[in-house]
Each structure stands twice: as C-alpha cells, then as structure tokens.
Amino acid sequence: MSESKSCFLCSTTFQLITAMQICYGRREKADLYILPLCPNGSVYRDRISEVKLFHKVSVIDGDSLSCLYKKQSALRYNINSFLCYLNIKKIVSKMISVDASYDKFYFSSVTPYSKLIQLYFYRYSKKTEIILFDDGEGSYDDPYIIGKLSKADYVARKILFHYRMNTKLILRYLYSPSLYTEINGHGYRVKKIQNKLSNDEFVNMINHIFEFNEIDKISEKYIILDVIKEIRFTQTGKEKLLSIYRKISDIVGKENLIIKQHPRDKDTLSESFQVYNNQSIPLEIIELNSNIQNKVIITVASTAIFTTKVLLNQEPIVILLNKLFLEDDLLYNTEGRKDGKVQRFNLECFNLYNDKNRFMLPDSIEILEHMLRSIQ
C-alpha cells in the first residue's frame, strides 16, 4: 500500500516534465505511473527514482490493456472496451495501487489506461479528485481530452457507471490559464503551473534524468520538429509534408537543417535529411540547452511553438506549416478543427509573441519559399 495521497499518470516526456514541475518543492510526495506508451519508460523510471521527487515510480505493464491496442474494427474495439469496463476493478488493480486511498488523480491525455483509471475512481472512490494537467496543444483545443465521448462510450458509461461529469468543474493545471480562457471562454477551474525552468537546481535535475550532455545540443540553425505522421496525416498529407521538407532542405541547405523526429514515430526518413539521433531526449530539454532564441523552428506541431514561448520565454523564428494542408490531408483532432479551436490556438500562440515578425504562417508554398529566403 502506498503512503502517497496523490498520483500522476504520464504517457509522454512532456507530461513527465510537467508532473515534475508540479511536484517540485512540495512537502507531500506523489506516486508516478508511467504508461508503456512512453518510449524508454523504464529508463526514466530508474533515473526519476534516483532524485526522490516522487514517493514511488512505476511503469504500468503493457499487457493489461493489449486488447485495445491491436488492429481491429470499431465494433470490436467497442466490445473490448465494454469487457474492460466489466472487469475494471481487476484490470486497474494491476496498474496502480488501488488500496492507496488517493485524494487526487492527475492525468493529461486520453488513453485507454487513463480512461479506465479515471472511471475506476469515479465509480469506486468518490473522494478522489480527478485533475487534468498540461499536455501541450491538446489541453487547450481538443474536446476529447475530457468530456466529449463517442456514442458507444457514452452509453456504456451511463449504464455501468451512471457517468455524469461537468467538465467545467474539473480542475486543470496549465502553463497558460489565460490562453485556455481565450480559446474556451470563462467558467472553468484553471490553475497556473509554476514554471521551474529558470531554476538552476531543477534544470540540473531534469538534465540528469534525461541524460543530456553537451554533445546533444543542436548546432544547426534550422530545426524541423516532426510529428507522428501515421496518426496526423492521410497518405496524401504525408507525401505533401515530405515534399515540403525536401523543399526546405533545398533552400536552406542540408548542412544547416536537422529534423527532430517524434519519439513514437516509426517512420525512417531518407538519407537526404539530417536526423537528430538521440530520440530519448525530449524536445523541451534540447530547447532549454541549445540557444533556441537564435534558431528557426519549422513544424506543424503547435505544442512545439507553444513551449518555446510559454515555458522558456524565448522567441525563436517559428514557421508554422498548418495552413499548407487541406482538410483531406489531416486526421488529427477533427472536432477541434471543425469548431475552430485549433485555428484559435495557433492565433493565440502568435499573439503571445512580442515580435510578430518572428512568427510566420505561410498559406502557400511560394510564400514559404519567400519567408525562408528572407531569413538572415
């Protein structure tokens, strides 16, 4: 049985850094559960345990929900989800310390793991407060983070758990509450995360955890921050993205450009690109240590441009490629794109910049070429 009164569930390195920021300096230590979705999770577990920031650090066994991660039809997925709901006590007890009597459960993104644990606390531990913490762009513009459900999931929750949750009452810990309010309106419970990335002791600690060394700095001026193309783009969109990458490389020179792939992206980029070779180091750690103010960041991933300003208070030149893609090119956050929240998020990130000339939003390949050629 754990002695902690709160626990965090993390599936990405961004979430790990955020959980560490929330917990740093607290008198009461929390438990940390790392999902099997997080690459190098067992390595991070061991190094986070060394610094004694959390009471207990565990990696959840991936076999516990393997039935939901295999290729299957939507019907089969819903059936398997329903079966997991029926066995929720048994499954969740294999993931976390269900006897810990947690007062608070923190999670960021919607995964089958977080969904099941959240429902367990909702049904069997009414005293446990369910809290969302910052996961980058999705925490600001994705209605599926919490609240919006598929019809099948809504019916299953209603029948088995009598599920009713007012999303405005859920506490959110965010890096920029004002940004959230600008996009979603007032009436939500939002608290600001105290950013520790200017604290030398904290920076040394996370550099140690993620094993950052001098050799891991990025010296190239132009950085493409890649995404998981299989879940973000259709095949047409993916081909268009790679074509844009080649165009950028031709203009700025291969020797001046490096691509930082997403840690979970299994695609192999062609040898015509330089690729950052240490995938275990999170983007935020690289930015923190690589004089990011003098770089040019090129991406379709809005979280990447959000973190440089909000977390590091730096204004590198940003070229956001989102406007170069049509709806038929995209797969991600359909609801957020339809209701305009994705576009609003990008606009509000632009508004965060003091020097608006350093935030570029090309809407054609020709304008992108002109922007690249104009950068000194």
Short mmCIF file of N, CA, C and O in Angstrom, two decimals, residues 180-293:
data_model
loop_
_atom_site.label_atom_id
_atom_site.label_comp_id
_atom_site.label_asym_id
_atom_site.label_seq_id
_atom_site.Cartn_x
_atom_site.Cartn_y
_atom_site.Cartn_z
N TYR A 180 -5.96 29.33 -22.26
CA TYR A 180 -7.11 28.42 -22.22
C TYR A 180 -8.42 29.21 -22.23
O TYR A 180 -9.36 28.88 -22.95
N THR A 181 -8.47 30.28 -21.44
CA THR A 181 -9.68 31.09 -21.36
C THR A 181 -9.98 31.78 -22.69
O THR A 181 -11.14 31.87 -23.11
N GLU A 182 -8.93 32.26 -23.36
CA GLU A 182 -9.12 32.91 -24.66
C GLU A 182 -9.75 31.96 -25.67
O GLU A 182 -10.55 32.36 -26.51
N ILE A 183 -9.41 30.68 -25.60
CA ILE A 183 -9.88 29.70 -26.57
C ILE A 183 -11.23 29.12 -26.17
O ILE A 183 -12.11 28.90 -27.01
N ASN A 184 -11.44 28.86 -24.88
CA ASN A 184 -12.62 28.11 -24.42
C ASN A 184 -13.65 28.95 -23.66
O ASN A 184 -14.73 28.46 -23.38
N GLY A 185 -13.29 30.16 -23.31
CA GLY A 185 -14.21 31.00 -22.56
C GLY A 185 -14.02 30.87 -21.05
O GLY A 185 -13.19 30.10 -20.57
N HIS A 186 -14.82 31.60 -20.29
CA HIS A 186 -14.70 31.62 -18.83
C HIS A 186 -15.56 30.52 -18.19
O HIS A 186 -16.30 29.82 -18.87
N GLY A 187 -15.41 30.37 -16.89
CA GLY A 187 -16.24 29.43 -16.14
C GLY A 187 -15.57 28.11 -15.83
O GLY A 187 -16.18 27.24 -15.21
N TYR A 188 -14.32 27.93 -16.27
CA TYR A 188 -13.58 26.70 -15.98
C TYR A 188 -12.67 26.90 -14.76
O TYR A 188 -12.22 28.02 -14.48
N ARG A 189 -12.38 25.80 -14.07
CA ARG A 189 -11.45 25.85 -12.94
C ARG A 189 -10.03 25.61 -13.47
O ARG A 189 -9.70 24.50 -13.85
N VAL A 190 -9.23 26.65 -13.48
CA VAL A 190 -7.89 26.56 -14.05
C VAL A 190 -6.88 27.18 -13.09
O VAL A 190 -7.09 28.29 -12.59
N LYS A 191 -5.79 26.45 -12.82
CA LYS A 191 -4.70 26.97 -12.00
C LYS A 191 -3.41 26.98 -12.82
O LYS A 191 -3.20 26.12 -13.67
N LYS A 192 -2.56 27.93 -12.54
CA LYS A 192 -1.31 28.07 -13.27
C LYS A 192 -0.22 27.18 -12.67
O LYS A 192 -0.03 27.15 -11.45
N ILE A 193 0.48 26.45 -13.53
CA ILE A 193 1.65 25.68 -13.10
C ILE A 193 2.82 26.64 -12.95
O ILE A 193 3.11 27.43 -13.86
N GLN A 194 3.48 26.59 -11.83
CA GLN A 194 4.65 27.43 -11.62
C GLN A 194 5.83 26.86 -12.40
O GLN A 194 6.29 25.76 -12.13
N ASN A 195 6.28 27.62 -13.39
CA ASN A 195 7.34 27.15 -14.29
C ASN A 195 8.69 27.18 -13.57
O ASN A 195 9.13 28.23 -13.08
N LYS A 196 9.36 26.03 -13.51
CA LYS A 196 10.63 25.91 -12.78
C LYS A 196 11.86 25.90 -13.71
O LYS A 196 12.97 25.65 -13.26
N LEU A 197 11.65 26.16 -15.00
CA LEU A 197 12.75 26.01 -15.95
C LEU A 197 13.76 27.16 -15.89
O LEU A 197 14.75 27.15 -16.64
N SER A 198 13.55 28.11 -15.02
CA SER A 198 14.57 29.13 -14.75
C SER A 198 15.31 28.83 -13.44
O SER A 198 16.21 29.58 -13.04
N ASN A 199 14.93 27.74 -12.79
CA ASN A 199 15.55 27.32 -11.54
C ASN A 199 16.71 26.38 -11.86
O ASN A 199 16.51 25.28 -12.39
N ASP A 200 17.93 26.80 -11.55
CA ASP A 200 19.12 26.02 -11.93
C ASP A 200 19.10 24.61 -11.34
O ASP A 200 19.49 23.64 -12.01
N GLU A 201 18.66 24.49 -10.10
CA GLU A 201 18.63 23.17 -9.46
C GLU A 201 17.66 22.24 -10.19
O GLU A 201 17.97 21.07 -10.44
N PHE A 202 16.50 22.76 -10.55
CA PHE A 202 15.52 21.95 -11.28
C PHE A 202 16.04 21.57 -12.65
O PHE A 202 15.91 20.42 -13.09
N VAL A 203 16.65 22.53 -13.35
CA VAL A 203 17.19 22.27 -14.69
C VAL A 203 18.28 21.20 -14.63
O VAL A 203 18.32 20.28 -15.46
N ASN A 204 19.17 21.29 -13.64
CA ASN A 204 20.21 20.27 -13.49
C ASN A 204 19.61 18.89 -13.23
O ASN A 204 20.11 17.87 -13.73
N MET A 205 18.53 18.88 -12.47
CA MET A 205 17.87 17.62 -12.15
C MET A 205 17.28 16.97 -13.40
O MET A 205 17.48 15.78 -13.66
N ILE A 206 16.54 17.74 -14.21
CA ILE A 206 15.91 17.13 -15.38
C ILE A 206 16.95 16.83 -16.47
O ILE A 206 16.79 15.87 -17.24
N ASN A 207 18.03 17.61 -16.55
CA ASN A 207 19.11 17.26 -17.47
C ASN A 207 19.73 15.92 -17.10
O ASN A 207 20.08 15.11 -17.96
N HIS A 208 19.83 15.68 -15.79
CA HIS A 208 20.35 14.39 -15.30
C HIS A 208 19.38 13.26 -15.64
O HIS A 208 19.80 12.20 -16.12
N ILE A 209 18.10 13.49 -15.40
CA ILE A 209 17.10 12.45 -15.64
C ILE A 209 17.09 12.03 -17.11
O ILE A 209 17.01 10.84 -17.43
N PHE A 210 17.18 13.01 -18.01
CA PHE A 210 17.11 12.70 -19.44
C PHE A 210 18.50 12.57 -20.07
O PHE A 210 18.62 12.52 -21.29
N GLU A 211 19.53 12.53 -19.22
CA GLU A 211 20.91 12.27 -19.64
C GLU A 211 21.37 13.21 -20.76
O GLU A 211 21.96 12.78 -21.75
N PHE A 212 21.10 14.50 -20.57
CA PHE A 212 21.52 15.48 -21.57
C PHE A 212 22.99 15.84 -21.36
O PHE A 212 23.41 16.15 -20.25
N ASN A 213 23.75 15.81 -22.45
CA ASN A 213 25.17 16.17 -22.43
C ASN A 213 25.45 17.24 -23.48
O ASN A 213 24.62 17.50 -24.37
N GLU A 214 26.62 17.84 -23.39
CA GLU A 214 27.00 18.91 -24.31
C GLU A 214 26.87 18.48 -25.77
O GLU A 214 26.46 19.26 -26.63
N ILE A 215 27.21 17.23 -26.04
CA ILE A 215 27.16 16.72 -27.41
C ILE A 215 25.74 16.66 -27.97
O ILE A 215 25.53 16.57 -29.19
N ASP A 216 24.73 16.72 -27.08
CA ASP A 216 23.34 16.61 -27.51
C ASP A 216 22.73 17.94 -27.94
O ASP A 216 21.58 17.98 -28.39
N LYS A 217 23.48 19.02 -27.81
CA LYS A 217 22.98 20.31 -28.27
C LYS A 217 22.80 20.30 -29.78
O LYS A 217 23.50 19.59 -30.50
N ILE A 218 21.86 21.10 -30.26
CA ILE A 218 21.66 21.25 -31.70
C ILE A 218 22.39 22.50 -32.17
O ILE A 218 22.13 23.61 -31.67
N SER A 219 23.29 22.33 -33.12
CA SER A 219 24.06 23.47 -33.62
C SER A 219 23.47 24.05 -34.90
O SER A 219 23.71 25.21 -35.24
N GLU A 220 22.68 23.24 -35.63
CA GLU A 220 22.09 23.72 -36.89
C GLU A 220 21.11 24.86 -36.63
O GLU A 220 20.40 24.88 -35.62
N LYS A 221 21.03 25.77 -37.57
CA LYS A 221 20.16 26.94 -37.41
C LYS A 221 18.68 26.58 -37.60
O LYS A 221 17.81 27.10 -36.91
N TYR A 222 18.40 25.66 -38.53
CA TYR A 222 17.02 25.31 -38.87
C TYR A 222 16.67 23.95 -38.28
O TYR A 222 17.39 22.96 -38.48
N ILE A 223 15.55 23.90 -37.56
CA ILE A 223 15.11 22.66 -36.92
C ILE A 223 13.69 22.36 -37.37
O ILE A 223 12.78 23.17 -37.16
N ILE A 224 13.50 21.20 -38.00
CA ILE A 224 12.15 20.72 -38.29
C ILE A 224 11.73 19.80 -37.15
O ILE A 224 12.40 18.81 -36.85
N LEU A 225 10.63 20.14 -36.52
CA LEU A 225 10.08 19.30 -35.46
C LEU A 225 9.00 18.43 -36.08
O LEU A 225 7.92 18.91 -36.43
N ASP A 226 9.31 17.16 -36.23
CA ASP A 226 8.43 16.24 -36.94
C ASP A 226 7.31 15.76 -36.02
O ASP A 226 7.32 15.99 -34.80
N VAL A 227 6.35 15.06 -36.61
CA VAL A 227 5.19 14.54 -35.88
C VAL A 227 5.04 13.05 -36.19
O VAL A 227 5.74 12.50 -37.04
N ILE A 228 4.09 12.39 -35.51
CA ILE A 228 3.77 11.01 -35.86
C ILE A 228 2.87 11.07 -37.09
O ILE A 228 1.67 11.30 -36.99
N LYS A 229 3.46 10.88 -38.23
CA LYS A 229 2.76 11.14 -39.49
C LYS A 229 1.57 10.20 -39.70
O LYS A 229 0.56 10.59 -40.30
N GLU A 230 1.67 8.96 -39.20
CA GLU A 230 0.61 7.98 -39.43
C GLU A 230 -0.70 8.36 -38.74
O GLU A 230 -1.77 7.96 -39.20
N ILE A 231 -0.63 9.08 -37.64
CA ILE A 231 -1.86 9.44 -36.93
C ILE A 231 -2.29 10.88 -37.21
O ILE A 231 -3.40 11.27 -36.90
N ARG A 232 -1.42 11.67 -37.83
CA ARG A 232 -1.75 13.08 -38.08
C ARG A 232 -2.17 13.33 -39.53
O ARG A 232 -2.94 14.25 -39.80
N PHE A 233 -1.66 12.51 -40.46
CA PHE A 233 -1.89 12.78 -41.88
C PHE A 233 -2.45 11.57 -42.60
O PHE A 233 -2.15 10.42 -42.27
N THR A 234 -3.25 11.85 -43.64
CA THR A 234 -3.60 10.82 -44.62
C THR A 234 -2.35 10.56 -45.46
O THR A 234 -1.34 11.26 -45.33
N GLN A 235 -2.42 9.57 -46.33
CA GLN A 235 -1.26 9.28 -47.18
C GLN A 235 -0.92 10.48 -48.06
O GLN A 235 0.26 10.82 -48.25
N THR A 236 -1.94 11.16 -48.56
CA THR A 236 -1.71 12.35 -49.38
C THR A 236 -1.04 13.45 -48.56
O THR A 236 -0.10 14.10 -49.03
N GLY A 237 -1.52 13.64 -47.34
CA GLY A 237 -0.94 14.65 -46.47
C GLY A 237 0.50 14.33 -46.11
O GLY A 237 1.36 15.23 -46.04
N LYS A 238 0.77 13.06 -45.87
CA LYS A 238 2.13 12.63 -45.54
C LYS A 238 3.08 12.90 -46.69
O LYS A 238 4.21 13.41 -46.48
N GLU A 239 2.66 12.58 -47.91
CA GLU A 239 3.50 12.84 -49.08
C GLU A 239 3.74 14.33 -49.26
O GLU A 239 4.85 14.76 -49.62
N LYS A 240 2.72 15.13 -49.00
CA LYS A 240 2.87 16.59 -49.12
C LYS A 240 3.86 17.11 -48.09
O LYS A 240 4.70 17.96 -48.38
N LEU A 241 3.78 16.59 -46.86
CA LEU A 241 4.69 17.01 -45.80
C LEU A 241 6.14 16.73 -46.18
O LEU A 241 7.02 17.59 -46.04
N LEU A 242 6.41 15.52 -46.65
CA LEU A 242 7.78 15.16 -47.02
C LEU A 242 8.28 15.99 -48.20
O LEU A 242 9.46 16.33 -48.27
N SER A 243 7.36 16.33 -49.10
CA SER A 243 7.73 17.20 -50.22
C SER A 243 8.13 18.59 -49.71
O SER A 243 9.10 19.19 -50.20
N ILE A 244 7.41 19.08 -48.70
CA ILE A 244 7.74 20.38 -48.09
C ILE A 244 9.10 20.31 -47.40
O ILE A 244 9.92 21.23 -47.51
N TYR A 245 9.36 19.20 -46.71
CA TYR A 245 10.65 19.03 -46.05
C TYR A 245 11.79 19.10 -47.08
O TYR A 245 12.83 19.74 -46.84
N ARG A 246 11.59 18.44 -48.22
CA ARG A 246 12.64 18.46 -49.25
C ARG A 246 12.84 19.87 -49.80
O ARG A 246 13.97 20.30 -50.06
N LYS A 247 11.74 20.59 -49.99
CA LYS A 247 11.82 21.97 -50.47
C LYS A 247 12.61 22.84 -49.49
O LYS A 247 13.47 23.63 -49.89
N ILE A 248 12.33 22.69 -48.20
CA ILE A 248 13.04 23.47 -47.18
C ILE A 248 14.53 23.15 -47.21
O ILE A 248 15.38 24.05 -47.16
N SER A 249 14.85 21.85 -47.29
CA SER A 249 16.25 21.43 -47.32
C SER A 249 16.98 22.02 -48.52
O SER A 249 18.14 22.46 -48.41
N ASP A 250 16.32 22.06 -49.67
CA ASP A 250 16.94 22.62 -50.88
C ASP A 250 17.25 24.11 -50.70
O ASP A 250 18.29 24.59 -51.19
N ILE A 251 16.38 24.83 -50.02
CA ILE A 251 16.54 26.28 -49.88
C ILE A 251 17.59 26.64 -48.83
O ILE A 251 18.47 27.48 -49.07
N VAL A 252 17.52 26.01 -47.65
CA VAL A 252 18.42 26.41 -46.55
C VAL A 252 19.72 25.62 -46.54
O VAL A 252 20.69 26.01 -45.87
N GLY A 253 19.76 24.50 -47.27
CA GLY A 253 20.96 23.67 -47.30
C GLY A 253 20.86 22.54 -46.28
O GLY A 253 20.56 22.78 -45.10
N LYS A 254 21.13 21.33 -46.73
CA LYS A 254 21.04 20.16 -45.86
C LYS A 254 21.91 20.29 -44.62
O LYS A 254 21.53 19.87 -43.52
N GLU A 255 23.09 20.93 -44.77
CA GLU A 255 24.03 21.05 -43.65
C GLU A 255 23.54 22.00 -42.56
O GLU A 255 24.03 21.97 -41.43
N ASN A 256 22.55 22.85 -42.88
CA ASN A 256 22.02 23.82 -41.92
C ASN A 256 20.70 23.37 -41.29
O ASN A 256 20.13 24.10 -40.48
N LEU A 257 20.23 22.18 -41.65
CA LEU A 257 18.90 21.72 -41.26
C LEU A 257 19.00 20.37 -40.55
O LEU A 257 19.71 19.47 -41.00
N ILE A 258 18.25 20.23 -39.45
CA ILE A 258 18.16 18.94 -38.77
C ILE A 258 16.70 18.67 -38.44
O ILE A 258 15.93 19.59 -38.15
N ILE A 259 16.31 17.40 -38.51
CA ILE A 259 14.94 17.00 -38.19
C ILE A 259 14.92 16.26 -36.86
O ILE A 259 15.66 15.30 -36.65
N LYS A 260 14.10 16.75 -35.95
CA LYS A 260 13.88 16.07 -34.67
C LYS A 260 12.59 15.28 -34.80
O LYS A 260 11.50 15.83 -34.86
N GLN A 261 12.72 13.96 -34.93
CA GLN A 261 11.54 13.12 -35.07
C GLN A 261 10.81 12.96 -33.75
O GLN A 261 11.40 13.07 -32.67
N HIS A 262 9.51 12.68 -33.84
CA HIS A 262 8.73 12.38 -32.65
C HIS A 262 9.22 11.04 -32.09
O HIS A 262 9.47 10.10 -32.85
N PRO A 263 9.36 10.92 -30.76
CA PRO A 263 9.89 9.67 -30.17
C PRO A 263 9.11 8.42 -30.54
O PRO A 263 9.67 7.32 -30.57
N ARG A 264 7.80 8.57 -30.83
CA ARG A 264 7.00 7.38 -31.15
C ARG A 264 6.80 7.19 -32.66
O ARG A 264 6.07 6.28 -33.07
N ASP A 265 7.43 8.02 -33.46
CA ASP A 265 7.29 7.89 -34.91
C ASP A 265 8.21 6.78 -35.40
O ASP A 265 9.42 6.82 -35.19
N LYS A 266 7.63 5.79 -36.08
CA LYS A 266 8.41 4.64 -36.54
C LYS A 266 8.89 4.80 -37.98
O LYS A 266 9.56 3.93 -38.52
N ASP A 267 8.54 5.90 -38.62
CA ASP A 267 8.98 6.14 -39.99
C ASP A 267 10.49 6.36 -40.06
O ASP A 267 11.08 6.97 -39.16
N THR A 268 11.09 5.88 -41.11
CA THR A 268 12.51 6.15 -41.35
C THR A 268 12.62 7.20 -42.45
O THR A 268 12.17 6.97 -43.58
N LEU A 269 13.20 8.33 -42.13
CA LEU A 269 13.36 9.38 -43.13
C LEU A 269 14.53 9.04 -44.04
O LEU A 269 15.49 8.37 -43.65
N SER A 270 14.47 9.52 -45.27
CA SER A 270 15.51 9.19 -46.25
C SER A 270 16.84 9.83 -45.85
O SER A 270 16.90 10.75 -45.03
N GLU A 271 17.89 9.32 -46.46
CA GLU A 271 19.23 9.80 -46.14
C GLU A 271 19.48 11.22 -46.62
O GLU A 271 20.54 11.79 -46.35
N SER A 272 18.52 11.79 -47.35
CA SER A 272 18.70 13.16 -47.83
C SER A 272 18.52 14.17 -46.70
O SER A 272 18.74 15.37 -46.89
N PHE A 273 18.10 13.70 -45.51
CA PHE A 273 17.91 14.58 -44.36
C PHE A 273 18.89 14.23 -43.24
O PHE A 273 19.23 13.06 -43.03
N GLN A 274 19.30 15.26 -42.49
CA GLN A 274 19.99 15.03 -41.22
C GLN A 274 18.93 14.82 -40.14
O GLN A 274 18.03 15.64 -40.00
N VAL A 275 19.06 13.75 -39.37
CA VAL A 275 18.08 13.44 -38.33
C VAL A 275 18.78 13.45 -36.98
O VAL A 275 19.86 12.85 -36.82
N TYR A 276 18.18 14.13 -35.99
CA TYR A 276 18.72 14.14 -34.63
C TYR A 276 18.71 12.72 -34.09
O TYR A 276 17.67 12.04 -34.13
N ASN A 277 19.84 12.25 -33.62
CA ASN A 277 19.98 10.80 -33.37
C ASN A 277 19.75 10.35 -31.94
O ASN A 277 19.91 9.17 -31.64
N ASN A 278 19.39 11.25 -31.03
CA ASN A 278 19.14 10.82 -29.65
C ASN A 278 17.67 11.03 -29.32
O ASN A 278 17.27 12.05 -28.75
N GLN A 279 16.86 10.03 -29.67
CA GLN A 279 15.42 10.17 -29.53
C GLN A 279 14.94 10.13 -28.07
O GLN A 279 13.80 10.47 -27.78
N SER A 280 15.79 9.73 -27.16
CA SER A 280 15.37 9.63 -25.76
C SER A 280 15.35 10.99 -25.07
O SER A 280 14.81 11.11 -23.97
N ILE A 281 15.93 12.01 -25.69
CA ILE A 281 15.96 13.34 -25.08
C ILE A 281 14.77 14.15 -25.57
O ILE A 281 14.60 14.37 -26.77
N PRO A 282 13.91 14.62 -24.67
CA PRO A 282 12.73 15.37 -25.07
C PRO A 282 13.09 16.70 -25.73
O PRO A 282 14.12 17.31 -25.44
N LEU A 283 12.19 17.14 -26.59
CA LEU A 283 12.37 18.42 -27.28
C LEU A 283 12.61 19.55 -26.29
O LEU A 283 13.47 20.42 -26.51
N GLU A 284 11.84 19.57 -25.20
CA GLU A 284 11.94 20.69 -24.25
C GLU A 284 13.34 20.77 -23.63
O GLU A 284 13.83 21.87 -23.35
N ILE A 285 13.98 19.63 -23.41
CA ILE A 285 15.33 19.61 -22.85
C ILE A 285 16.33 20.13 -23.87
O ILE A 285 17.27 20.88 -23.54
N ILE A 286 16.15 19.75 -25.13
CA ILE A 286 17.02 20.25 -26.19
C ILE A 286 16.89 21.76 -26.33
O ILE A 286 17.87 22.49 -26.40
N GLU A 287 15.64 22.24 -26.36
CA GLU A 287 15.41 23.68 -26.48
C GLU A 287 16.02 24.44 -25.31
O GLU A 287 16.58 25.53 -25.48
N LEU A 288 15.90 23.88 -24.13
CA LEU A 288 16.41 24.51 -22.92
C LEU A 288 17.92 24.71 -22.97
O LEU A 288 18.45 25.67 -22.41
N ASN A 289 18.61 23.84 -23.70
CA ASN A 289 20.07 23.83 -23.68
C ASN A 289 20.73 24.23 -25.00
O ASN A 289 21.95 24.17 -25.11
N SER A 290 19.95 24.64 -26.00
CA SER A 290 20.51 24.82 -27.34
C SER A 290 20.39 26.24 -27.90
O SER A 290 20.34 26.42 -29.11
N ASN A 291 20.35 27.26 -27.04
CA ASN A 291 20.28 28.65 -27.52
C ASN A 291 19.17 28.79 -28.55
O ASN A 291 19.38 29.27 -29.68
N ILE A 292 17.97 28.39 -28.16
CA ILE A 292 16.85 28.28 -29.09
C ILE A 292 16.42 29.63 -29.67
O ILE A 292 15.83 29.69 -30.75
N GLN A 293 16.73 30.72 -28.98
CA GLN A 293 16.35 32.04 -29.46
C GLN A 293 16.89 32.33 -30.86
O GLN A 293 16.26 33.04 -31.65
#
